[in-house]
Coordinates of C-alpha atoms in Angstrom, one line a residue:
X9 CA 72.3 168.3 -35.7
X10 CA 73.8 166.2 -32.9
X11 CA 75.7 162.9 -33.2
X12 CA 72.6 161.0 -32.0
X13 CA 70.7 162.3 -35.0
X14 CA 73.3 161.4 -37.6
X15 CA 72.3 160.2 -41.0
X16 CA 73.2 156.7 -42.0
X17 CA 74.1 157.9 -45.5
X18 CA 75.7 161.2 -46.6
X19 CA 73.7 163.5 -48.8
X20 CA 75.0 162.9 -52.3
X21 CA 75.5 159.1 -51.8
X22 CA 73.4 157.1 -54.3
X23 CA 72.3 155.0 -51.3
X24 CA 71.0 158.0 -49.4
X25 CA 67.2 158.0 -48.8
X26 CA 64.5 159.8 -46.9
X27 CA 65.8 162.9 -45.1
X28 CA 69.5 162.5 -46.2
X29 CA 68.5 162.2 -49.8
X30 CA 66.3 165.3 -49.7
X31 CA 68.8 167.4 -47.7
X32 CA 70.3 170.2 -49.9
X33 CA 73.6 171.3 -48.5
X34 CA 74.3 175.0 -48.2
X35 CA 77.5 177.2 -48.0
X36 CA 79.3 176.7 -44.6
X37 CA 77.6 173.4 -44.0
X38 CA 79.9 170.8 -42.4
X39 CA 79.3 167.0 -42.6
X40 CA 81.2 165.0 -40.1
X41 CA 81.7 161.3 -40.6
X42 CA 82.1 159.1 -37.5
X43 CA 85.7 158.1 -36.9
X44 CA 86.7 154.4 -37.3
X45 CA 83.6 153.5 -39.2
X46 CA 83.8 151.9 -42.7
X47 CA 81.5 153.8 -45.0
X48 CA 80.8 151.6 -48.0
X49 CA 79.4 154.2 -50.3
X50 CA 80.4 156.8 -52.9
X51 CA 79.6 160.5 -52.4
X52 CA 78.7 162.7 -55.3
X53 CA 79.5 166.3 -54.3
X54 CA 77.2 168.4 -56.5
X55 CA 76.3 171.4 -54.2
X56 CA 78.4 174.5 -54.3
X57 CA 79.7 176.3 -51.3
X58 CA 80.8 179.9 -51.6
X59 CA 84.0 182.0 -51.2
X60 CA 85.1 181.7 -47.5
X61 CA 82.1 179.4 -46.9
X62 CA 83.1 176.0 -48.1
X63 CA 80.9 173.0 -47.7
X64 CA 83.2 170.8 -45.6
X65 CA 83.3 167.0 -45.5
X66 CA 85.2 166.0 -42.4
X67 CA 86.3 162.5 -41.4
X68 CA 86.5 163.3 -37.7
X69 CA 89.4 165.7 -37.7
X70 CA 88.7 166.9 -34.2
X71 CA 88.2 163.4 -32.8
X72 CA 84.9 164.3 -31.2
X73 CA 82.7 161.8 -33.2
X74 CA 84.1 158.3 -33.0
X75 CA 87.7 157.2 -32.9
X76 CA 90.3 157.9 -35.6
X77 CA 89.6 158.7 -39.2
X78 CA 86.4 157.7 -41.1
X79 CA 87.1 155.2 -43.8
X80 CA 85.5 155.5 -47.2
X81 CA 85.8 152.0 -48.6
X82 CA 85.1 151.0 -52.2
X83 CA 85.1 147.3 -51.5
X84 CA 82.7 144.6 -50.4
X85 CA 83.4 141.5 -48.3
X86 CA 83.5 138.0 -49.8
X87 CA 82.0 135.5 -47.3
X88 CA 80.8 132.6 -49.4
X89 CA 83.9 130.5 -49.8
X90 CA 84.2 126.8 -50.3
X91 CA 87.1 124.6 -49.4
X92 CA 89.2 123.5 -52.4
X93 CA 92.0 121.0 -52.9
X94 CA 95.3 121.8 -51.3
X95 CA 97.9 123.4 -53.5
X96 CA 101.6 122.5 -52.7
X97 CA 100.5 121.9 -49.1
X98 CA 98.7 125.2 -48.9
X99 CA 94.9 125.4 -48.2
X100 CA 92.8 126.7 -51.1
X101 CA 89.3 128.1 -51.2
X102 CA 87.1 129.1 -54.1
X103 CA 84.1 131.3 -54.7
X104 CA 81.9 132.4 -57.7
X105 CA 81.9 136.0 -59.0
X106 CA 79.1 137.8 -60.7
X107 CA 79.1 137.2 -64.4
X108 CA 79.8 140.9 -65.2
X109 CA 83.0 141.0 -63.1
X110 CA 86.4 141.0 -64.9
X111 CA 88.2 138.3 -62.9
X112 CA 91.6 139.3 -64.4
X113 CA 91.4 142.8 -63.1
X114 CA 90.2 142.3 -59.5
X115 CA 91.4 144.6 -56.7
X116 CA 91.5 142.0 -53.9
X117 CA 92.8 142.4 -50.4
X118 CA 92.9 140.1 -47.4
X119 CA 92.7 142.7 -44.7
X120 CA 95.3 145.2 -45.8
X121 CA 97.4 142.7 -47.7
X122 CA 97.2 142.8 -51.5
X123 CA 96.1 139.7 -53.4
X124 CA 97.3 139.2 -57.0
X125 CA 96.5 137.1 -60.0
X126 CA 98.8 134.1 -60.0
X127 CA 102.0 134.9 -61.8
X128 CA 105.2 133.2 -62.9
X129 CA 108.0 134.0 -62.2
X130 CA 106.7 134.8 -58.7
X131 CA 106.9 138.5 -58.0
X132 CA 108.7 139.5 -54.8
X133 CA 106.6 142.6 -54.3
X134 CA 102.9 142.4 -55.1
X135 CA 102.9 146.1 -55.9
X136 CA 105.5 145.5 -58.6
X137 CA 104.1 142.8 -60.9
X138 CA 105.7 144.8 -63.7
X139 CA 109.3 144.4 -62.4
X140 CA 110.9 143.2 -65.6
X141 CA 114.1 142.2 -63.7
X142 CA 112.1 139.2 -62.4
X143 CA 110.6 138.2 -65.8
X144 CA 111.5 135.4 -68.2
X145 CA 113.8 136.5 -71.0
X146 CA 113.8 135.6 -74.6
X147 CA 116.9 136.3 -76.6
X148 CA 116.5 138.8 -79.4
X149 CA 117.3 136.3 -82.2
X150 CA 114.3 134.2 -81.2
X151 CA 111.8 136.9 -81.1
X152 CA 108.9 136.7 -83.6
X153 CA 106.0 139.1 -83.2
X154 CA 103.0 137.3 -81.7
X155 CA 105.0 134.1 -80.6
X156 CA 107.2 133.1 -77.7
X157 CA 109.4 130.1 -77.7
X158 CA 108.8 128.8 -74.1
X159 CA 110.9 125.7 -74.3
X160 CA 113.7 126.9 -72.1
X161 CA 111.3 127.9 -69.3
X162 CA 108.8 125.1 -69.8
X163 CA 109.7 123.0 -66.8
X164 CA 108.4 125.7 -64.5
X165 CA 104.8 125.1 -65.6
X166 CA 102.8 122.0 -66.4
X167 CA 100.7 121.0 -69.4
X168 CA 97.4 122.2 -67.9
X169 CA 94.8 124.3 -69.7
X170 CA 96.2 127.5 -71.2
X171 CA 92.8 128.9 -72.3
X172 CA 92.7 131.6 -69.6
X173 CA 96.3 132.5 -69.5
X174 CA 97.5 136.2 -69.8
X175 CA 101.0 137.5 -70.6
X176 CA 102.8 140.6 -69.3
X177 CA 105.3 141.6 -72.0
X178 CA 107.8 144.5 -71.9
X179 CA 107.3 146.3 -75.2
X180 CA 107.7 149.6 -76.9
X181 CA 108.5 152.7 -74.9
X182 CA 109.6 150.6 -72.0
X183 CA 106.0 149.7 -71.1
X184 CA 104.5 146.4 -69.9
X185 CA 101.6 145.2 -71.9
X186 CA 98.9 142.8 -70.6
X187 CA 97.8 140.5 -73.5
X188 CA 96.0 137.2 -74.1
X189 CA 97.7 133.9 -74.8
X190 CA 95.8 132.4 -77.8
X191 CA 97.3 128.9 -78.1
X192 CA 100.1 126.8 -76.6
X193 CA 101.7 124.1 -78.7
X194 CA 102.6 121.1 -76.5
X195 CA 105.1 119.8 -79.0
X196 CA 107.1 122.9 -79.9
X197 CA 106.5 124.7 -76.7
X198 CA 105.5 127.8 -78.6
X199 CA 103.0 130.4 -77.1
X200 CA 101.0 132.4 -79.6
X201 CA 99.6 135.6 -78.1
X202 CA 97.7 138.7 -79.2
X203 CA 100.5 140.9 -80.5
X204 CA 101.6 144.0 -78.6
X205 CA 104.0 146.8 -79.8
X206 CA 107.5 145.5 -79.3
X207 CA 110.7 147.5 -79.2
X208 CA 113.0 147.5 -82.2
X209 CA 115.9 145.8 -80.4
X210 CA 116.8 144.0 -77.2
X211 CA 115.6 140.8 -75.5
X212 CA 112.0 140.1 -74.9
X213 CA 111.0 140.0 -71.2
X214 CA 107.7 138.5 -70.1
X215 CA 105.7 136.9 -67.3
X216 CA 102.9 134.4 -67.4
X217 CA 99.7 135.1 -65.5
X218 CA 96.7 133.0 -64.5
X219 CA 98.2 129.6 -65.3
X220 CA 97.0 127.1 -62.7
X221 CA 100.6 126.0 -62.0
X222 CA 101.6 129.6 -61.3
X223 CA 99.3 129.4 -58.3
X224 CA 101.9 128.5 -55.7
X225 CA 102.1 131.3 -53.1
X226 CA 99.8 132.7 -50.5
X227 CA 98.1 135.9 -51.5
X228 CA 97.5 134.7 -55.1
X229 CA 94.4 133.6 -56.9
X230 CA 93.5 131.7 -60.2
X231 CA 90.5 132.7 -62.3
X232 CA 88.3 130.2 -64.1
X233 CA 86.6 132.4 -66.6
X234 CA 84.1 129.8 -67.9
X235 CA 82.8 129.3 -64.3
X236 CA 83.3 132.9 -63.1
X237 CA 85.2 131.3 -60.2
X238 CA 88.4 132.3 -58.4
X239 CA 90.6 129.9 -56.4
X240 CA 92.5 131.6 -53.6
X241 CA 95.5 130.7 -51.3
X242 CA 94.9 132.7 -48.1
X243 CA 97.6 134.5 -46.2
X244 CA 96.6 133.1 -42.8
X245 CA 94.2 130.8 -41.1
X246 CA 90.9 130.8 -43.0
X247 CA 87.5 129.2 -43.1
X248 CA 84.5 129.1 -45.6
X249 CA 82.8 131.9 -43.6
X250 CA 85.8 134.1 -43.4
X251 CA 85.0 137.7 -44.5
X252 CA 88.6 139.2 -44.4
X253 CA 88.9 139.1 -48.2
X254 CA 87.4 142.1 -50.0
X255 CA 86.9 142.9 -53.7
X256 CA 86.7 146.5 -54.9
X257 CA 83.3 147.4 -56.4
X258 CA 83.0 151.2 -56.5
X259 CA 84.9 153.7 -58.7
X260 CA 85.6 156.5 -56.3
X261 CA 85.2 157.7 -52.7
X262 CA 84.4 161.4 -53.4
X263 CA 83.3 162.6 -56.8
X264 CA 83.5 166.4 -56.6
X265 CA 81.6 168.2 -59.4
X266 CA 81.0 171.5 -57.5
X267 CA 83.0 174.5 -56.2
X268 CA 84.1 175.8 -52.8
X269 CA 84.3 172.4 -51.2
X270 CA 86.8 170.9 -48.6
X271 CA 87.4 167.2 -48.0
X272 CA 89.6 166.4 -45.0
X273 CA 90.8 163.7 -42.7
X274 CA 89.5 160.6 -44.4
X275 CA 90.9 157.2 -45.2
X276 CA 89.9 156.5 -48.8
X277 CA 90.6 153.0 -50.0
X278 CA 90.0 150.0 -52.3
X279 CA 88.3 151.6 -55.3
X280 CA 88.5 150.1 -58.8
X281 CA 88.8 151.2 -62.4
X282 CA 89.0 148.8 -65.2
X283 CA 90.4 149.3 -68.8
X284 CA 88.9 152.3 -70.5
X285 CA 87.5 153.6 -67.2
X286 CA 89.8 156.7 -67.2
X287 CA 88.5 158.4 -64.1
X288 CA 87.9 155.4 -61.8
X289 CA 89.9 153.5 -59.2
X290 CA 90.5 156.7 -57.3
X291 CA 90.0 158.0 -53.7
X292 CA 89.1 161.5 -54.6
X293 CA 88.0 162.7 -58.1
X294 CA 87.8 166.5 -58.5
X295 CA 86.4 168.1 -61.7
X296 CA 83.6 168.1 -64.1
X297 CA 83.9 167.5 -67.8
X298 CA 81.0 169.9 -68.5
X299 CA 82.3 173.0 -66.6
X300 CA 85.2 174.1 -64.6
X301 CA 85.0 173.7 -60.8
X302 CA 87.0 175.9 -58.5
X303 CA 88.3 176.3 -55.0
X304 CA 88.3 172.7 -53.8
X305 CA 90.7 171.6 -51.0
X306 CA 91.6 168.0 -50.1
X307 CA 93.8 167.9 -47.0
X308 CA 95.0 165.5 -44.3
X309 CA 93.6 162.4 -46.1
X310 CA 95.2 158.9 -46.4
X311 CA 94.6 157.4 -49.9
X312 CA 95.6 153.8 -50.2
X313 CA 94.9 150.4 -51.9
X314 CA 93.1 151.8 -54.9
X315 CA 93.5 150.3 -58.4
X316 CA 93.1 152.1 -61.7
X317 CA 94.1 150.0 -64.7
X318 CA 94.2 153.3 -66.8
X319 CA 96.7 154.7 -64.2
X320 CA 94.4 157.5 -63.0
X321 CA 95.7 159.4 -60.0
X322 CA 94.7 158.0 -56.6
X323 CA 93.8 161.7 -56.2
X324 CA 92.6 163.0 -59.6
X325 CA 91.9 166.6 -60.7
X326 CA 90.6 167.6 -64.1
X327 CA 89.4 170.8 -65.6
X328 CA 89.6 172.7 -62.3
X329 CA 90.9 176.1 -60.9
X330 CA 92.3 177.0 -57.6
X331 CA 92.7 173.5 -56.2
X332 CA 94.7 172.8 -53.1
X333 CA 95.9 169.3 -52.3
X334 CA 97.7 169.5 -49.0
X335 CA 99.1 167.1 -46.3
X336 CA 97.8 163.9 -47.8
X337 CA 99.4 160.5 -47.4
X338 CA 99.1 158.6 -50.7
X339 CA 100.6 155.1 -50.8
X340 CA 100.2 151.6 -52.1
X341 CA 98.0 152.4 -55.0
X342 CA 98.6 150.2 -58.1
X343 CA 98.9 150.7 -61.0
X344 CA 97.8 154.3 -60.2
X345 CA 99.7 157.5 -60.3
X346 CA 99.6 159.3 -56.9
X347 CA 98.3 162.8 -57.8
X348 CA 97.2 163.5 -61.4
X349 CA 96.2 167.0 -62.4
X350 CA 94.7 167.5 -65.9
X351 CA 93.7 170.6 -67.8
X352 CA 93.7 172.8 -64.7
X353 CA 95.0 176.1 -63.5
X354 CA 96.2 177.5 -60.1
X355 CA 96.6 174.1 -58.5
X356 CA 98.7 173.9 -55.3
X357 CA 100.1 170.5 -54.4
X358 CA 102.0 170.8 -51.2
X359 CA 103.3 168.8 -48.1
X360 CA 102.0 165.5 -49.4
X361 CA 103.7 162.2 -48.8
X362 CA 103.7 159.7 -51.7
X363 CA 105.2 156.3 -51.8
X364 CA 104.8 152.8 -53.3
X365 CA 102.8 153.7 -56.4
X366 CA 102.5 152.0 -59.8
X367 CA 102.7 155.2 -61.7
X368 CA 104.2 158.7 -61.3
X369 CA 104.0 160.3 -57.9
X370 CA 102.8 163.8 -59.0
X371 CA 101.9 164.4 -62.7
X372 CA 100.6 167.6 -64.3
X373 CA 99.3 167.5 -67.9
X374 CA 98.0 170.7 -69.6
X375 CA 98.1 172.4 -66.2
X376 CA 99.3 176.0 -65.8
X377 CA 100.2 178.6 -63.1
X378 CA 100.5 175.9 -60.5
X379 CA 102.9 175.0 -57.6
X380 CA 104.3 171.7 -56.4
X381 CA 105.8 172.4 -53.0
X382 CA 107.4 170.6 -50.1
X383 CA 106.3 167.1 -51.1
X384 CA 108.1 163.9 -50.0
X385 CA 108.1 161.2 -52.7
X386 CA 109.8 157.9 -52.4
X387 CA 109.9 154.3 -53.8
X388 CA 108.2 155.1 -57.1
X389 CA 109.6 152.1 -59.0
X390 CA 106.8 151.1 -61.4
X391 CA 107.9 150.8 -65.0
X392 CA 107.6 154.1 -66.8
X393 CA 106.9 155.9 -63.5
X394 CA 108.7 159.1 -62.3
X395 CA 108.7 161.1 -59.1
X396 CA 107.3 164.3 -60.6
X397 CA 106.3 165.0 -64.2
X398 CA 105.1 168.1 -66.0
X399 CA 104.0 167.4 -69.5
X400 CA 102.2 168.8 -72.5
X401 CA 101.8 172.6 -72.1
X402 CA 102.1 172.5 -68.3
X403 CA 103.4 176.1 -68.4
X404 CA 104.3 178.7 -65.8
X405 CA 104.7 176.3 -62.9
X406 CA 106.9 176.2 -59.8
X407 CA 108.5 173.0 -58.4
X408 CA 109.9 174.0 -55.0
X409 CA 111.5 172.3 -52.0
X410 CA 110.4 168.7 -52.8
X411 CA 112.4 165.6 -51.9
X412 CA 112.2 162.7 -54.3
X413 CA 114.2 159.6 -53.5
X414 CA 114.6 155.8 -54.0
X415 CA 113.0 155.4 -57.4
X416 CA 113.2 156.0 -61.1
X417 CA 113.7 159.5 -62.6
X418 CA 112.9 162.1 -59.9
X419 CA 111.7 164.9 -62.3
X420 CA 110.8 164.8 -65.9
X421 CA 109.4 167.6 -68.2
X422 CA 108.2 167.6 -71.7
X423 CA 106.7 170.3 -74.1
X424 CA 106.3 172.8 -71.3
X425 CA 107.5 176.4 -70.9
X426 CA 108.4 178.7 -68.1
X427 CA 109.1 176.2 -65.3
X428 CA 111.0 177.2 -62.2
X429 CA 112.5 174.2 -60.4
X430 CA 114.3 175.3 -57.2
X431 CA 115.6 174.1 -53.8
X432 CA 114.6 170.5 -54.4
X433 CA 116.5 167.3 -53.5
X434 CA 116.3 164.9 -56.4
X435 CA 117.7 161.4 -56.0
X436 CA 117.5 158.3 -58.3
X437 CA 118.5 154.8 -57.3
X438 CA 118.3 153.5 -60.9
X439 CA 120.4 153.6 -64.0
X440 CA 118.4 156.5 -65.5
X441 CA 118.5 160.3 -65.6
X442 CA 117.5 161.9 -62.3
X443 CA 116.3 165.1 -63.8
X444 CA 115.4 165.0 -67.5
X445 CA 113.6 167.2 -70.0
X446 CA 112.3 165.3 -73.1
X447 CA 112.1 168.3 -75.4
X448 CA 109.6 170.6 -77.0
X449 CA 109.8 173.2 -74.2
X450 CA 111.7 176.2 -73.1
X451 CA 112.4 178.9 -70.4
X452 CA 113.4 176.2 -67.9
X453 CA 115.1 177.4 -64.8
X454 CA 116.8 175.1 -62.3
X455 CA 118.1 176.9 -59.1
X456 CA 119.7 175.5 -56.0
X457 CA 118.8 171.9 -56.5
X458 CA 120.7 168.8 -55.2
X459 CA 120.6 166.2 -58.0
X460 CA 122.2 162.9 -57.2
X461 CA 122.8 159.9 -59.4
X462 CA 125.2 157.0 -58.9
X463 CA 125.6 156.6 -62.7
X464 CA 126.9 160.1 -63.3
X465 CA 123.8 161.0 -65.3
X466 CA 121.9 163.3 -62.9
X467 CA 120.9 166.0 -65.4
X468 CA 119.7 165.9 -69.0
X469 CA 118.1 168.6 -71.1
X470 CA 116.9 168.0 -74.6
X471 CA 118.4 170.3 -77.2
X472 CA 115.0 171.5 -78.3
X473 CA 114.4 173.0 -74.9
X474 CA 117.6 175.0 -74.6
X475 CA 116.0 178.4 -75.3
X476 CA 115.9 180.4 -72.1
X477 CA 117.6 177.7 -70.0
X478 CA 118.9 178.7 -66.6
X479 CA 120.9 176.1 -64.5
X480 CA 122.4 178.0 -61.5
X481 CA 123.6 177.2 -58.0
X482 CA 122.9 173.5 -58.3
X483 CA 124.8 170.5 -57.0
X484 CA 124.8 168.0 -59.9
X485 CA 126.0 164.4 -60.0
X486 CA 126.9 164.5 -63.7
X487 CA 125.4 166.6 -66.5
X488 CA 124.4 165.5 -70.0
X489 CA 123.5 168.7 -71.7
X490 CA 124.7 168.0 -75.3
X491 CA 124.4 171.4 -76.9
X492 CA 125.8 174.8 -75.9
X493 CA 123.4 177.5 -74.9
X494 CA 121.4 178.8 -71.9
X495 CA 122.8 180.3 -68.7
X496 CA 124.7 177.5 -67.0
X497 CA 126.8 178.8 -64.1
X498 CA 127.7 178.6 -60.4
X499 CA 127.0 174.9 -60.2
X500 CA 129.0 172.3 -58.3
X501 CA 129.6 169.0 -60.0
X502 CA 130.1 166.0 -57.6
X503 CA 130.8 163.7 -60.6
X504 CA 131.3 164.2 -64.3
X505 CA 129.4 162.4 -67.0
X506 CA 131.0 160.9 -70.1
X507 CA 130.0 164.1 -71.9
X508 CA 131.8 166.4 -69.4
X509 CA 135.3 165.8 -70.9
X510 CA 137.8 168.2 -72.3
X511 CA 138.2 166.1 -75.4
X512 CA 134.5 166.7 -76.0
X513 CA 134.8 170.4 -75.7
X514 CA 133.3 170.7 -72.3
X515 CA 134.6 173.0 -69.6
X516 CA 133.4 174.5 -66.3
X517 CA 131.2 177.6 -66.6
X518 CA 131.4 180.8 -64.7
X519 CA 131.7 180.2 -60.9
X520 CA 131.5 176.4 -61.3
X521 CA 133.5 173.8 -59.5
X522 CA 134.1 170.1 -59.6
X523 CA 134.3 168.7 -56.0
X524 CA 134.2 165.1 -55.1
X525 CA 131.0 163.9 -53.6
X526 CA 132.4 162.9 -50.3
X527 CA 133.5 166.5 -49.8
X528 CA 130.0 167.8 -50.3
X529 CA 127.9 165.1 -48.7
X530 CA 128.5 163.5 -45.4
X531 CA 126.0 160.8 -44.3
X532 CA 123.5 162.3 -46.7
X533 CA 123.9 165.8 -45.3
X534 CA 125.3 168.8 -47.2
X535 CA 128.4 170.5 -46.1
X536 CA 130.3 173.2 -47.9
X537 CA 134.0 173.6 -47.0
X538 CA 134.8 175.6 -50.0
X539 CA 131.6 175.8 -52.1
X540 CA 130.1 179.1 -51.1
X541 CA 130.7 181.5 -53.9
X542 CA 132.5 184.8 -53.4
X543 CA 130.5 187.9 -52.7
X544 CA 130.9 189.0 -56.3
X545 CA 129.5 185.8 -57.6
X546 CA 126.6 185.9 -55.0
X547 CA 125.7 189.3 -56.2
X548 CA 125.6 188.0 -59.8
X549 CA 123.5 185.1 -58.8
X550 CA 121.1 187.4 -57.0
X551 CA 120.6 189.3 -60.3
X552 CA 120.0 186.2 -62.2
X553 CA 117.3 184.9 -59.9
X554 CA 114.1 186.8 -60.7
X555 CA 111.6 184.6 -58.8
X556 CA 110.9 185.5 -55.1
X557 CA 111.1 182.2 -53.4
X558 CA 108.9 182.2 -50.2
X559 CA 111.3 184.4 -48.3
X560 CA 114.5 182.9 -49.8
X561 CA 116.0 186.3 -50.8
X562 CA 119.6 187.4 -51.4
X563 CA 120.6 183.8 -52.1
X564 CA 124.3 183.4 -51.4
X565 CA 124.7 179.6 -51.3
X566 CA 124.7 176.6 -53.6
X567 CA 122.3 173.7 -53.3
X568 CA 118.9 173.5 -51.6
X569 CA 120.0 174.4 -48.0
X570 CA 122.2 177.1 -46.5
X571 CA 124.5 175.6 -43.9

């Protein structure tokens, strides 16, 4: 078929009709989407290719059909605005929503700028509405479950209607809970809210959302539930006929329920998943709850501006085998994880760039015999979000040559066995562990990693995961392994934690050194004036390392790179 004969809808789109609806794709078929075109549809991939004969969905990778990448867009334009009253000197506009739309959980954008529900205190980053450092704070002695004494912060908001107000409350397990304000007493200044699980100690931190007086900055909206109406303060010059604001409507761009399929070179954006919609709000969803799909590749895609309130992955894999996610750029999805792989085997996650996400960058749950390779992960700062996580029987996996920086914990593991973690650079900018195991696992091997932490707490292994532990050839900015055991040797420590003290019975292991960080790192680059082990030690390390690392053989150096 030539470009002049192109379908208006892809086979598998619910909007497809006539010839495109009746077309049954066959192994080796290739569907090319026109570059630069916004495709407002959702494609159900239900036809199998074959080994070496994938069905390929291509967003103009060769540049021969249109300009740039094809855009799979889950949103629709809003173009029926009415002029409202000015708010603090800012123009406001309002429009009505369909009655079945949850106005609290909209995924709105003006162009490529995120729009949020009005919030106080005002968040500095609209992708970090859960930043508890900006929240109001209630001292622990005033906390009563289900009530907030708001008198100290009362002057920031007026006496207006509180019937549609929501609260964001930092609660148990360091999570932020979204809950409803039930009543507000004007005399006592007490807010009653639907209770959420609170921690056992510490101050209460909270934010107020959807109070009319919190509507005070461009890029915010206020929701009148009884009228299904939103009031919006636009970023830039606006008019009632303006169509630059979009709201997300569709759940996913590609929904892959078949095998031997490739999806490449698309922009996938602005999909939505509300509460209890566990597999929605994603750019690409791979997997079938009824049967296992296999041999699916997603490569060279940009996945952005999606919103899953259940923190699904912007790229989601479940119950799949032999999956390859390669060279994708996944950014500015909130509160999504970046890549989430569930109940799968033989997944390869490689050379992806992930940044500015609400949840963990790459997360594997119940996923085995898989590899996480050469990924760049940064600015993962959402509460309870990590760079890479392998949890709950994610066994026999390799984490290799990744760089995680400028965020919370870089790597976390839990209840998983036989993990090889090697030649990575892990950095944390927060007062938290950089690399941490939360227990219930074993046979964990950490080789030649650089693990940095300004708080001398770079490395922590739970005592229940000590069996079969190997920590060798790493550069570690403070270790907190509290029990003896495992094979811990030939590491360089650039700082020592509170636990690494003689009075606590700690001492350097075989071939280990303590060297000040400035002697090991110069302008972020590694240098080794006296770190390289002797030939005898190198031989010993070679015997310890049993895994063949992509050509890294006869390893005779410490850290992720040989000078």
